[in-house]
Short mmCIF file of C-alpha atoms in Angstrom, two decimals:
data_model
loop_
_atom_site.label_atom_id
_atom_site.label_comp_id
_atom_site.label_asym_id
_atom_site.label_seq_id
_atom_site.Cartn_x
_atom_site.Cartn_y
_atom_site.Cartn_z
CA MET A 278 -29.49 22.07 8.67
CA THR A 279 -27.84 24.60 6.47
CA ALA A 280 -29.86 25.58 3.46
CA GLY A 281 -28.66 25.17 -0.07
CA THR A 282 -26.61 21.99 0.22
CA ASP A 283 -27.72 18.96 -1.69
CA HIS A 284 -24.74 16.98 -0.53
CA VAL A 285 -25.45 14.21 1.92
CA LEU A 286 -21.85 13.90 2.94
CA GLU A 287 -19.18 16.56 2.85
CA VAL A 288 -15.69 15.76 4.00
CA GLU A 289 -13.21 18.59 4.25
CA HIS A 290 -9.60 18.56 5.37
CA LEU A 291 -10.11 15.28 7.14
CA GLN A 292 -6.79 14.33 8.58
CA VAL A 293 -5.81 11.47 10.88
CA GLN A 294 -2.59 11.14 12.80
CA LEU A 295 -1.30 8.28 14.87
CA LYS A 296 -0.05 9.11 18.35
CA SER A 297 3.22 7.36 19.00
CA ASN A 298 6.26 7.76 21.19
CA ALA A 299 8.06 9.40 18.32
CA GLY A 300 5.34 12.02 17.94
CA LEU A 301 2.45 12.24 15.55
CA ILE A 302 2.61 10.11 12.43
CA PRO A 303 0.27 11.23 9.65
CA LEU A 304 -1.93 8.39 8.40
CA LEU A 305 -4.36 10.38 6.28
CA GLU A 306 -3.32 13.51 4.45
CA PRO A 307 -6.14 16.11 4.36
CA LEU A 308 -8.99 14.56 2.39
CA ARG A 309 -11.80 16.33 0.64
CA PHE A 310 -14.80 14.81 -1.09
CA LYS A 311 -18.57 15.27 -1.37
CA LEU A 312 -21.38 12.90 -2.06
CA GLN A 313 -24.82 13.73 -3.41
CA LYS A 314 -28.09 12.04 -2.55
CA GLY A 315 -28.59 8.65 -4.15
CA ARG A 316 -25.07 8.47 -5.54
CA ILE A 317 -22.44 5.85 -4.92
CA LEU A 318 -18.87 6.89 -4.20
CA GLY A 319 -16.30 4.18 -4.72
CA ILE A 320 -13.06 4.37 -2.76
CA VAL A 321 -10.29 2.26 -4.26
CA GLY A 322 -6.74 1.73 -3.20
CA GLU A 323 -4.36 -1.00 -2.14
CA SER A 324 -4.37 -2.49 1.33
CA GLY A 325 -3.00 -0.02 3.84
CA SER A 326 -3.83 3.05 1.78
CA GLY A 327 -6.27 4.42 4.37
CA LYS A 328 -9.63 3.39 2.92
CA SER A 329 -11.02 1.81 6.07
CA LEU A 330 -9.48 4.53 8.21
CA THR A 331 -11.47 7.12 6.26
CA CYS A 332 -14.67 5.16 6.93
CA HIS A 333 -13.91 4.92 10.62
CA ALA A 334 -13.10 8.62 10.77
CA ILE A 335 -16.47 9.49 9.16
CA LEU A 336 -18.23 7.30 11.70
CA ARG A 337 -16.04 8.74 14.47
CA LEU A 338 -14.99 5.27 15.47
CA LEU A 339 -11.29 6.01 15.88
CA GLN A 340 -9.70 5.37 19.25
CA PRO A 341 -9.00 8.83 20.72
CA ARG A 342 -6.11 7.37 22.69
CA GLN A 343 -4.32 6.20 19.57
CA MET A 344 -5.43 8.61 16.90
CA GLU A 345 -5.82 12.31 16.55
CA TRP A 346 -8.11 13.62 13.89
CA SER A 347 -9.08 17.02 12.55
CA GLY A 348 -11.22 18.42 9.79
CA THR A 349 -14.95 18.54 9.22
CA VAL A 350 -17.38 15.81 8.27
CA ARG A 351 -20.84 17.15 7.49
CA LEU A 352 -23.87 14.93 7.16
CA ASN A 353 -26.75 16.80 5.53
CA GLY A 354 -25.06 20.01 6.56
CA ARG A 355 -24.61 19.01 10.18
CA ASP A 356 -21.06 18.95 11.49
CA LEU A 357 -20.48 15.56 13.07
CA GLY A 358 -17.36 16.74 14.87
CA THR A 359 -19.35 18.99 17.20
CA LEU A 360 -21.74 16.28 18.38
CA SER A 361 -21.43 14.58 21.74
CA ASP A 362 -20.71 10.87 21.91
CA LYS A 363 -24.30 10.22 22.88
CA GLU A 364 -25.66 12.10 19.87
CA MET A 365 -23.17 10.31 17.67
CA ARG A 366 -24.50 6.96 18.85
CA THR A 367 -27.98 7.86 17.63
CA ILE A 368 -26.54 8.84 14.27
CA ARG A 369 -24.67 5.62 13.74
CA GLY A 370 -27.17 3.12 12.40
CA LYS A 371 -30.02 5.56 11.99
CA GLU A 372 -28.39 8.13 9.76
CA ILE A 373 -25.17 6.44 8.76
CA GLY A 374 -25.55 2.73 8.23
CA SER A 375 -22.43 0.66 8.02
CA ILE A 376 -21.56 -2.70 6.57
CA MET A 377 -18.24 -4.18 7.47
CA GLN A 378 -15.96 -6.50 5.60
CA ASN A 379 -16.39 -9.47 7.86
CA PRO A 380 -20.04 -10.07 8.66
CA MET A 381 -19.07 -12.79 11.15
CA ASN A 382 -17.43 -10.18 13.37
CA ALA A 383 -20.23 -7.66 13.02
CA PHE A 384 -22.75 -9.85 14.86
CA THR A 385 -22.27 -11.22 18.30
CA PRO A 386 -22.36 -14.99 18.19
CA VAL A 387 -24.24 -15.37 21.48
CA TYR A 388 -27.54 -13.80 20.40
CA THR A 389 -29.85 -14.84 17.59
CA ILE A 390 -30.11 -12.85 14.36
CA GLY A 391 -33.64 -11.93 15.36
CA SER A 392 -32.77 -10.45 18.72
CA GLN A 393 -29.93 -8.41 17.23
CA PHE A 394 -32.17 -7.23 14.40
CA VAL A 395 -34.98 -6.21 16.74
CA GLU A 396 -32.59 -4.56 19.18
CA THR A 397 -31.14 -2.38 16.43
CA LEU A 398 -34.56 -1.37 15.14
CA ARG A 399 -35.94 -0.56 18.58
CA THR A 400 -32.89 1.46 19.57
CA HIS A 401 -33.49 3.84 16.73
CA THR A 402 -37.25 3.83 16.21
CA ARG A 403 -40.17 3.77 18.63
CA ILE A 404 -41.89 0.56 17.71
CA SER A 405 -43.10 -2.47 19.59
CA LYS A 406 -41.28 -5.76 19.53
CA GLN A 407 -43.99 -7.31 17.39
CA GLN A 408 -43.78 -4.50 14.86
CA ALA A 409 -40.01 -4.82 14.79
CA ILE A 410 -40.22 -8.55 14.12
CA GLN A 411 -42.74 -7.90 11.38
CA GLN A 412 -40.46 -5.32 9.78
CA ALA A 413 -37.49 -7.64 10.08
CA ILE A 414 -39.35 -10.45 8.34
CA GLU A 415 -40.42 -8.17 5.50
CA ALA A 416 -36.92 -6.80 5.07
CA LEU A 417 -35.36 -10.27 5.04
CA ALA A 418 -37.92 -11.51 2.55
CA SER A 419 -37.20 -8.56 0.26
CA MET A 420 -33.53 -9.48 0.47
CA ASN A 421 -34.40 -12.83 -1.17
CA LEU A 422 -33.48 -14.72 1.96
CA PRO A 423 -35.43 -17.97 2.33
CA ASP A 424 -37.57 -18.62 5.42
CA PRO A 425 -37.22 -15.31 7.31
CA HIS A 426 -39.09 -16.74 10.31
CA LYS A 427 -36.55 -19.52 10.76
CA LEU A 428 -33.65 -17.21 9.99
CA LEU A 429 -34.52 -14.91 12.88
CA LYS A 430 -34.17 -17.80 15.32
CA LYS A 431 -30.74 -18.77 14.05
CA TYR A 432 -27.37 -17.76 15.42
CA PRO A 433 -24.84 -15.92 13.21
CA PHE A 434 -22.51 -18.92 12.95
CA GLN A 435 -25.29 -21.10 11.58
CA ILE A 436 -25.66 -19.17 8.34
CA SER A 437 -23.24 -18.38 5.55
CA GLY A 438 -21.24 -15.16 5.17
CA GLY A 439 -23.24 -14.06 2.15
CA MET A 440 -26.51 -14.48 4.02
CA LEU A 441 -25.18 -12.58 7.04
CA GLN A 442 -24.06 -9.74 4.83
CA ARG A 443 -27.56 -9.56 3.36
CA VAL A 444 -29.01 -9.52 6.88
CA MET A 445 -26.79 -6.51 7.56
CA ILE A 446 -28.17 -4.75 4.48
CA ALA A 447 -31.71 -5.70 5.55
CA ILE A 448 -31.14 -3.94 8.88
CA SER A 449 -29.91 -0.88 7.00
CA MET A 450 -32.96 -1.02 4.73
CA CYS A 451 -35.33 -0.92 7.71
CA LEU A 452 -33.64 2.16 9.15
CA LYS A 453 -33.37 3.85 5.74
CA PRO A 454 -30.24 5.86 6.55
CA PRO A 455 -29.40 8.70 4.16
CA LEU A 456 -25.82 7.42 4.06
CA LEU A 457 -24.44 3.91 4.06
CA ILE A 458 -20.79 3.08 4.51
CA ALA A 459 -19.92 -0.25 2.98
CA ASP A 460 -16.34 -1.19 3.80
CA GLU A 461 -15.31 -4.04 1.50
CA PRO A 462 -18.78 -5.59 1.68
CA THR A 463 -18.05 -8.46 -0.70
CA THR A 464 -14.41 -9.34 -0.12
CA ALA A 465 -15.19 -12.31 2.12
CA LEU A 466 -17.83 -13.70 -0.23
CA ASP A 467 -17.79 -15.93 -3.28
CA VAL A 468 -18.65 -14.42 -6.65
CA VAL A 469 -22.28 -15.50 -6.72
CA ASN A 470 -22.97 -14.09 -3.25
CA GLN A 471 -20.99 -11.02 -4.19
CA LEU A 472 -23.31 -10.24 -7.06
CA GLN A 473 -26.36 -10.73 -4.85
CA VAL A 474 -25.01 -8.33 -2.23
CA LEU A 475 -24.19 -5.76 -4.91
CA ARG A 476 -27.69 -6.10 -6.31
CA GLU A 477 -29.24 -5.47 -2.91
CA LEU A 478 -27.00 -2.46 -2.28
CA ASP A 479 -28.12 -1.04 -5.60
CA ARG A 480 -31.75 -1.70 -4.68
CA LEU A 481 -31.27 0.12 -1.37
CA ARG A 482 -30.06 3.11 -3.32
CA TYR A 483 -32.96 2.93 -5.79
CA GLU A 484 -35.72 2.41 -3.26
CA CYS A 485 -34.55 4.49 -0.29
CA GLY A 486 -32.38 7.03 -2.08
CA THR A 487 -29.45 6.12 0.14
CA SER A 488 -26.03 7.46 -0.76
CA ILE A 489 -23.34 4.85 -0.44
CA VAL A 490 -19.64 5.05 0.24
CA LEU A 491 -18.36 1.83 -1.25
CA VAL A 492 -14.85 0.81 -0.31
CA SER A 493 -13.29 -1.90 -2.41
CA HIS A 494 -10.01 -2.97 -3.88
CA ASP A 495 -11.85 -4.83 -6.62
CA LEU A 496 -12.27 -2.70 -9.71
CA GLY A 497 -15.02 -5.03 -10.87
CA VAL A 498 -17.16 -4.05 -7.89
CA ILE A 499 -16.40 -0.38 -8.50
CA SER A 500 -17.20 -0.47 -12.20
CA GLN A 501 -20.45 -2.28 -11.49
CA LEU A 502 -21.79 0.08 -8.85
CA ALA A 503 -19.94 3.36 -8.39
CA ASP A 504 -20.90 6.71 -9.91
CA GLU A 505 -17.84 8.55 -8.69
CA VAL A 506 -14.46 7.20 -7.69
CA VAL A 507 -11.82 8.32 -5.24
CA VAL A 508 -8.44 6.67 -5.66
CA MET A 509 -6.35 6.55 -2.51
CA TYR A 510 -2.68 5.84 -2.26
CA LYS A 511 -0.57 6.04 0.90
CA GLY A 512 -3.17 8.07 2.80
CA GLN A 513 -3.79 10.56 0.04
CA ILE A 514 -6.43 11.04 -2.58
CA VAL A 515 -4.44 10.88 -5.77
CA GLU A 516 -7.34 11.06 -8.16
CA GLN A 517 -11.07 11.59 -8.08
CA GLY A 518 -13.79 11.90 -10.67
CA GLU A 519 -16.66 10.23 -12.48
CA VAL A 520 -16.30 6.49 -12.82
CA ALA A 521 -16.07 6.45 -16.64
CA GLN A 522 -13.46 9.19 -16.59
CA ILE A 523 -11.28 7.30 -14.11
CA PHE A 524 -11.52 4.14 -16.19
CA ASP A 525 -10.95 5.84 -19.54
CA GLN A 526 -8.43 8.53 -18.70
CA PRO A 527 -6.58 7.59 -15.55
CA GLN A 528 -4.20 10.42 -14.74
CA HIS A 529 -2.19 9.16 -11.80
CA GLU A 530 0.27 6.36 -12.36
CA TYR A 531 -1.12 4.40 -9.43
CA THR A 532 -4.59 4.42 -11.02
CA GLN A 533 -3.03 3.29 -14.27
CA MET A 534 -1.34 0.43 -12.47
CA LEU A 535 -4.61 -0.55 -10.80
CA LEU A 536 -6.33 -0.65 -14.16
CA ARG A 537 -3.52 -2.68 -15.66
CA SER A 538 -3.82 -5.30 -12.95
CA ARG A 539 -7.32 -6.23 -14.03
CA PRO A 540 -7.51 -9.72 -15.45
CA THR A 541 -8.15 -8.61 -18.99
CA ALA A 542 -8.01 -12.05 -20.51
CA ILE A 543 -11.65 -12.55 -19.68
CA ILE A 544 -12.84 -9.67 -21.84
CA ASP A 545 -11.65 -11.14 -25.13
CA ARG A 546 -13.10 -14.45 -24.18
CA LEU A 547 -16.45 -13.01 -23.25
CA SER A 548 -16.75 -10.82 -26.31
CA SER A 549 -16.89 -13.89 -28.50
CA SER A 550 -19.90 -15.37 -26.72
CA THR A 551 -23.33 -14.07 -25.85
CA PRO A 552 -23.59 -11.12 -23.43
CA ILE A 553 -24.32 -11.92 -19.81
CA GLU A 554 -27.81 -11.48 -18.54
CA LEU A 555 -29.38 -12.01 -15.19
CA MET B 715 0.69 -37.60 -12.99
CA LEU B 716 -2.25 -37.25 -10.63
CA GLU B 717 -5.29 -39.40 -11.12
CA VAL B 718 -8.37 -38.90 -9.04
CA ALA B 719 -10.65 -41.90 -9.42
CA ASN B 720 -14.25 -42.04 -8.28
CA ILE B 721 -13.79 -40.03 -5.13
CA SER B 722 -16.79 -39.78 -2.83
CA HIS B 723 -16.64 -38.29 0.60
CA GLN B 724 -18.97 -37.80 3.54
CA TYR B 725 -18.56 -35.93 6.76
CA ALA B 726 -19.79 -37.90 9.75
CA ASN B 727 -22.23 -36.10 12.00
CA ARG B 728 -22.18 -36.52 15.74
CA SER B 729 -25.24 -38.58 16.51
CA HIS B 730 -27.43 -38.60 19.54
CA TRP B 731 -27.88 -42.04 21.11
CA LEU B 732 -31.58 -41.97 20.34
CA ARG B 733 -31.41 -40.29 16.97
CA ARG B 734 -28.87 -41.15 14.34
CA ILE B 735 -27.99 -38.20 12.11
CA PRO B 736 -26.93 -39.42 8.66
CA PRO B 737 -23.52 -38.26 7.40
CA THR B 738 -23.41 -35.21 5.13
CA PRO B 739 -22.27 -36.09 1.61
CA VAL B 740 -19.75 -33.56 0.29
CA LEU B 741 -18.25 -35.16 -2.79
CA ASN B 742 -19.90 -37.55 -5.17
CA ASN B 743 -17.98 -39.75 -7.58
CA ILE B 744 -15.37 -37.31 -8.81
CA SER B 745 -12.76 -38.41 -11.34
CA PHE B 746 -10.20 -36.43 -13.26
CA THR B 747 -6.55 -36.47 -14.20
CA LEU B 748 -3.92 -33.79 -13.97
CA GLU B 749 -0.89 -33.93 -16.26
CA LYS B 750 2.59 -32.67 -15.54
CA GLY B 751 3.07 -28.95 -16.05
CA CYS B 752 -0.65 -28.26 -16.25
CA CYS B 753 -2.64 -25.83 -14.16
CA LEU B 754 -6.11 -27.09 -13.43
CA GLY B 755 -8.65 -24.64 -12.08
CA LEU B 756 -11.21 -25.98 -9.66
CA LEU B 757 -14.12 -23.58 -9.55
CA GLY B 758 -17.25 -23.60 -7.46
CA MET B 759 -19.30 -21.62 -4.98
CA SER B 760 -18.55 -21.72 -1.27
CA GLY B 761 -19.64 -25.02 0.19
CA ALA B 762 -19.32 -26.87 -3.12
CA GLY B 763 -16.59 -29.18 -1.80
CA LYS B 764 -13.58 -27.57 -3.49
CA SER B 765 -11.39 -27.40 -0.42
CA THR B 766 -12.37 -30.88 0.72
CA LEU B 767 -11.23 -32.24 -2.63
CA GLY B 768 -7.99 -30.29 -2.27
CA ASN B 769 -7.41 -31.75 1.19
CA ILE B 770 -8.10 -35.27 -0.04
CA ILE B 771 -5.54 -34.87 -2.83
CA LEU B 772 -2.99 -33.61 -0.31
CA GLY B 773 -3.51 -36.66 1.85
CA LEU B 774 -5.01 -34.72 4.73
CA GLU B 775 -8.43 -36.31 4.64
CA LYS B 776 -9.14 -39.94 3.82
CA PRO B 777 -11.99 -40.17 1.30
CA THR B 778 -14.87 -42.54 2.07
CA GLN B 779 -14.55 -44.05 -1.38
CA GLY B 780 -12.22 -43.90 -4.34
CA GLN B 781 -8.52 -43.57 -4.99
CA ILE B 782 -5.96 -40.84 -5.38
CA LEU B 783 -3.18 -42.09 -7.63
CA PHE B 784 -0.07 -39.94 -7.57
CA GLU B 785 2.38 -41.21 -10.19
CA GLY B 786 0.62 -44.55 -10.10
CA GLN B 787 0.67 -44.98 -6.32
CA ASP B 788 -2.45 -44.88 -4.20
CA LEU B 789 -1.85 -42.17 -1.64
CA TYR B 790 -3.99 -43.83 1.02
CA ARG B 791 -2.74 -47.42 0.53
CA VAL B 792 1.04 -47.08 0.50
CA ASN B 793 3.26 -47.73 3.51
CA THR B 794 4.43 -44.85 5.66
CA PRO B 795 7.96 -44.34 4.21
CA THR B 796 6.62 -44.27 0.66
CA ARG B 797 3.92 -41.86 1.69
CA HIS B 798 6.54 -39.68 3.35
CA ARG B 799 8.40 -39.65 0.04
CA ILE B 800 5.29 -38.86 -1.99
CA ARG B 801 4.34 -36.04 0.34
CA ARG B 802 7.39 -34.01 -0.57
CA ASP B 803 6.11 -33.76 -4.11
CA LEU B 804 2.73 -32.48 -2.95
CA GLN B 805 2.68 -29.01 -1.47
CA VAL B 806 0.02 -26.52 -0.58
CA VAL B 807 -0.55 -22.75 -0.27
CA PHE B 808 -3.65 -21.81 1.72
CA GLN B 809 -5.83 -18.73 1.57
CA ASP B 810 -5.15 -17.33 5.01
CA CYS B 811 -1.45 -16.59 4.87
CA TYR B 812 -1.24 -15.50 8.52
CA SER B 813 -2.61 -18.68 10.02
CA ALA B 814 -0.51 -20.83 7.69
CA VAL B 815 2.72 -19.81 9.41
CA ASN B 816 4.00 -20.00 12.96
CA PRO B 817 4.11 -16.41 14.23
CA LEU B 818 7.12 -17.17 16.42
CA MET B 819 9.35 -18.34 13.59
CA THR B 820 11.35 -16.10 11.28
CA ALA B 821 10.73 -16.18 7.55
CA ALA B 822 13.99 -18.07 7.05
CA GLN B 823 12.95 -20.71 9.59
CA ILE B 824 9.53 -21.04 7.95
CA ILE B 825 11.02 -21.53 4.51
CA GLY B 826 13.78 -23.77 5.84
CA GLU B 827 11.47 -26.12 7.71
CA PRO B 828 10.74 -28.49 4.81
CA LEU B 829 14.48 -28.60 4.07
CA ASP B 830 15.14 -29.64 7.69
CA ASN B 831 12.59 -32.40 7.32
CA TYR B 832 13.64 -33.83 4.00
CA GLU B 833 17.14 -32.83 3.03
CA LYS B 834 20.42 -33.22 4.81
CA LEU B 835 22.14 -29.93 4.15
CA THR B 836 25.05 -28.30 5.88
CA SER B 837 24.17 -25.03 7.55
CA VAL B 838 25.95 -23.09 4.81
CA GLN B 839 24.03 -24.90 2.07
CA HIS B 840 20.83 -24.44 4.05
CA LYS B 841 21.35 -20.70 4.31
CA GLN B 842 22.25 -20.50 0.66
CA ARG B 843 19.11 -22.35 -0.38
CA VAL B 844 16.82 -20.20 1.80
CA LYS B 845 18.37 -17.06 0.37
CA GLN B 846 17.89 -18.39 -3.14
CA LEU B 847 14.23 -19.21 -2.41
CA LEU B 848 13.56 -15.76 -0.97
CA GLU B 849 14.98 -14.18 -4.08
CA GLN B 850 12.99 -16.47 -6.35
CA VAL B 851 9.72 -15.19 -4.89
CA GLY B 852 10.80 -11.57 -5.12
CA LEU B 853 11.88 -10.89 -1.53
CA ARG B 854 15.25 -9.78 -0.25
CA ALA B 855 17.64 -12.04 1.64
CA GLU B 856 17.42 -9.72 4.69
CA ASP B 857 13.68 -10.41 4.91
CA GLY B 858 14.59 -13.84 6.23
CA ASN B 859 15.15 -12.39 9.69
CA LYS B 860 11.68 -10.86 9.93
CA ARG B 861 8.71 -12.51 11.55
CA PRO B 862 5.24 -12.95 9.98
CA HIS B 863 3.63 -9.89 11.59
CA GLN B 864 6.21 -7.66 9.91
CA PHE B 865 5.04 -8.67 6.46
CA SER B 866 2.01 -7.58 4.46
CA GLY B 867 -0.43 -10.21 3.21
CA GLY B 868 1.11 -10.28 -0.25
CA GLN B 869 4.65 -10.66 1.08
CA LEU B 870 3.61 -13.41 3.46
CA GLN B 871 1.89 -15.27 0.67
CA ARG B 872 5.22 -15.12 -1.20
CA ILE B 873 6.85 -16.76 1.83
CA ASN B 874 4.21 -19.47 1.77
CA ILE B 875 4.98 -20.02 -1.89
CA ALA B 876 8.72 -20.13 -1.18
CA ARG B 877 8.08 -22.81 1.45
CA ALA B 878 5.95 -24.75 -1.02
CA ILE B 879 8.62 -24.77 -3.74
CA ALA B 880 11.54 -25.43 -1.35
CA LEU B 881 11.60 -29.16 -2.08
CA ASN B 882 11.00 -28.85 -5.82
CA PRO B 883 7.58 -30.48 -5.64
CA LYS B 884 5.61 -31.74 -8.60
CA LEU B 885 2.17 -30.55 -7.61
CA ILE B 886 1.06 -27.53 -5.60
CA VAL B 887 -2.52 -27.18 -4.41
CA LEU B 888 -3.38 -23.48 -4.34
CA ASP B 889 -6.42 -23.32 -2.10
CA GLU B 890 -7.84 -19.80 -2.67
CA SER B 891 -4.23 -18.60 -2.44
CA VAL B 892 -4.88 -15.16 -3.88
CA SER B 893 -8.47 -14.52 -2.81
CA SER B 894 -7.66 -12.49 0.28
CA LEU B 895 -5.19 -10.18 -1.45
CA ASP B 896 -5.93 -6.88 -3.15
CA MET B 897 -6.03 -6.72 -6.94
CA VAL B 898 -2.49 -5.51 -7.53
CA ASN B 899 -1.06 -8.15 -5.21
CA GLN B 900 -3.29 -10.81 -6.75
CA MET B 901 -1.94 -10.13 -10.20
CA GLN B 902 1.66 -10.03 -8.93
CA ILE B 903 1.28 -13.37 -7.14
CA LEU B 904 -0.46 -14.91 -10.14
CA SER B 905 2.34 -13.85 -12.47
CA LEU B 906 4.90 -15.16 -9.97
CA LEU B 907 3.07 -18.49 -9.91
CA ALA B 908 2.94 -18.60 -13.72
CA GLU B 909 6.67 -17.94 -13.88
CA LEU B 910 7.50 -20.58 -11.27
CA LYS B 911 5.35 -23.05 -13.14
CA LYS B 912 7.49 -22.59 -16.22
CA THR B 913 10.88 -22.69 -14.49
CA HIS B 914 10.09 -25.59 -12.14
CA GLN B 915 7.69 -27.50 -14.41
CA LEU B 916 5.10 -27.46 -11.67
CA SER B 917 1.50 -28.56 -11.83
CA TYR B 918 -1.12 -26.59 -9.97
CA LEU B 919 -4.54 -27.39 -8.70
CA PHE B 920 -5.94 -23.89 -8.45
CA VAL B 921 -8.95 -23.88 -6.14
CA THR B 922 -10.97 -20.68 -6.47
CA HIS B 923 -14.38 -19.14 -6.85
CA ASP B 924 -13.10 -16.33 -9.01
CA ILE B 925 -13.30 -17.10 -12.71
CA ARG B 926 -11.28 -14.02 -13.54
CA ALA B 927 -8.30 -15.23 -11.52
CA ALA B 928 -8.66 -18.76 -12.86
CA MET B 929 -8.64 -17.60 -16.45
CA THR B 930 -5.41 -15.71 -16.11
CA ILE B 931 -3.44 -18.75 -14.99
CA CYS B 932 -5.26 -22.03 -15.71
CA ASP B 933 -4.85 -24.28 -18.72
CA ARG B 934 -7.99 -26.23 -17.90
CA VAL B 935 -10.94 -25.62 -15.59
CA MET B 936 -13.45 -27.79 -13.80
CA VAL B 937 -16.57 -26.67 -11.97
CA ILE B 938 -17.96 -28.52 -9.01
CA ASP B 939 -21.34 -27.85 -7.51
CA GLN B 940 -22.70 -29.52 -4.40
CA GLY B 941 -20.09 -32.24 -4.61
CA GLU B 942 -20.71 -33.08 -8.26
CA LEU B 943 -18.33 -32.43 -11.10
CA VAL B 944 -20.61 -30.49 -13.43
CA TYR B 945 -18.18 -29.20 -15.98
CA GLN B 946 -14.75 -30.22 -17.15
CA ASP B 947 -12.93 -28.99 -20.18
CA ASP B 948 -9.74 -27.46 -21.42
CA MET B 949 -11.23 -24.61 -23.39
CA HIS B 950 -12.66 -21.61 -21.61
CA GLN B 951 -14.74 -20.67 -24.58
CA SER B 952 -17.00 -23.65 -24.30
CA MET B 953 -17.44 -22.99 -20.59
CA MET B 954 -19.41 -19.93 -21.65
CA GLN B 955 -21.68 -22.18 -23.66
CA SER B 956 -22.17 -24.80 -20.96
CA ASN B 957 -25.79 -24.81 -19.91
CA HIS B 958 -25.42 -26.22 -16.44
CA PRO B 959 -27.10 -23.78 -14.00
CA ALA B 960 -24.11 -23.75 -11.62
CA VAL B 961 -21.70 -22.87 -14.43
CA GLN B 962 -24.02 -20.20 -15.77
CA LYS B 963 -24.42 -18.69 -12.32
CA LEU B 964 -20.65 -18.39 -11.99
CA ILE B 965 -20.36 -16.80 -15.41
CA ALA B 966 -23.24 -14.41 -14.80
CA ALA B 967 -21.52 -13.24 -11.63
CA ILE B 968 -18.38 -12.06 -13.43
CA LEU B 969 -18.19 -8.36 -12.71
CA PRO B 970 -17.64 -5.88 -15.53
CA GLU B 971 -14.20 -4.58 -16.41
CA HIS B 972 -15.56 -1.20 -17.36
CA PRO B 973 -18.59 0.83 -16.17
CA SER B 974 -20.09 0.64 -19.64
CA GLU B 975 -20.49 -3.13 -19.34
CA ARG B 976 -22.51 -3.13 -16.14
CA ILE B 977 -24.78 -6.02 -15.29
CA VAL B 978 -28.38 -4.84 -15.39
CA PHE B 979 -30.24 -5.66 -12.18
CA ASP B 980 -33.92 -6.55 -12.43
CA HIS B 981 -35.12 -3.75 -10.14
CA GLN B 982 -33.68 -1.20 -12.53
CA VAL B 983 -35.93 -2.26 -15.41
#
């Protein structure tokens, strides 16, 4: 660990190129951003702008046969690029949690939730199976999921997408990673589940001090949760700053267009009635 | 134009020979009407029965009870030729644009398929019409030669819309048609739909869980929860005052437009 950095994540000159017959095609122009402890960084951009690619590059999940990447990604001062694949595997999950867009694909359908939960916990921490089950039950209960005991015996396809996504967050909560990468965590969910997932993400940040990289194309999600925003367009960061600043004084025309495409009708209608409370 | 009268529906469960599993009720006594040129929003959480109701209205799923009257004719009691005729006035655009099209067909073939089925056009007229449809939904005529994998989600959804309007239908069921698209595309597709509604005097049944999307396009909204119609009105304002828990839950889940209007979570207090 290098002394003097309070940044959990530092990304510098991160660049990704696609290997093709016609040579290297740049997919990500050199990116640069930092994230402090307990903060949430929102990445917005249209589909195909390189949001997910950035996440995969941070996690070093790119296919080396297809992609070439360069630049430095530092987690708590440690350069992830210099680690071996084996070391990287211990970091994924334990130090960088990740939540993917489609929770159905993130679990294997042939094992129960419980066995996948316990497997993840025991890979990263030295605990007995009983302890792991106990932890899992506590984490699921804190996630407001009903009947954790029964839930552990179920298969992924037997429960809804929103519940699965909360199981994913529960796993992350047990491992208390300093960084969580949430790639479109609510896109596949309905609005009520969406709010629940956002609430739990926020709780993870409050209780464990986790920093979160939150990728979304929904400005509602960003304005609810993010502290800082990075706007991506065609593989480049076109704008970055505090969330209020991006919303109030968007500089880049793409950001302005994004803000214009919010359904604004709702605001006038809501302002006339009582404010929303939970 | 469309009258839905006392629709109830159950899904049969496969029973064991020793143990009969009762059918799962999904819709309970739902009635409403949809006038010409109106866009009716059908809101609800996942699993509420929205899509089932949409499928029943399209004639894809026979309800256990009740009637669907389309221009006075019961969709499930008419003879086959009449039904064939009615079906051309009922079209659909689904959420998953990629699985709604045949990946082996070109865009022009996809859009032209309903024309092949219903209208006797010469090949020149056919080509002309497909070109016109492509342009109506904001694509270029050359895009007709491309296949689905060459399009982005938003473009493919435009092709689905072009196919839906090809026969000048009267009602289009939009089953979560914009939910899988990003914000910019969502707004573009919604404004395209609003424009088509005006020019073609279409009616929409807009199935969604997103109040924000519904409010930008719908004239009236209904909320269903666990198969029950819990709210039905033409003014959004009073939806805010409805005290049904399902409606309130949906409203409380509307995300802020600006960071200053954040929803306060209970663990923060």
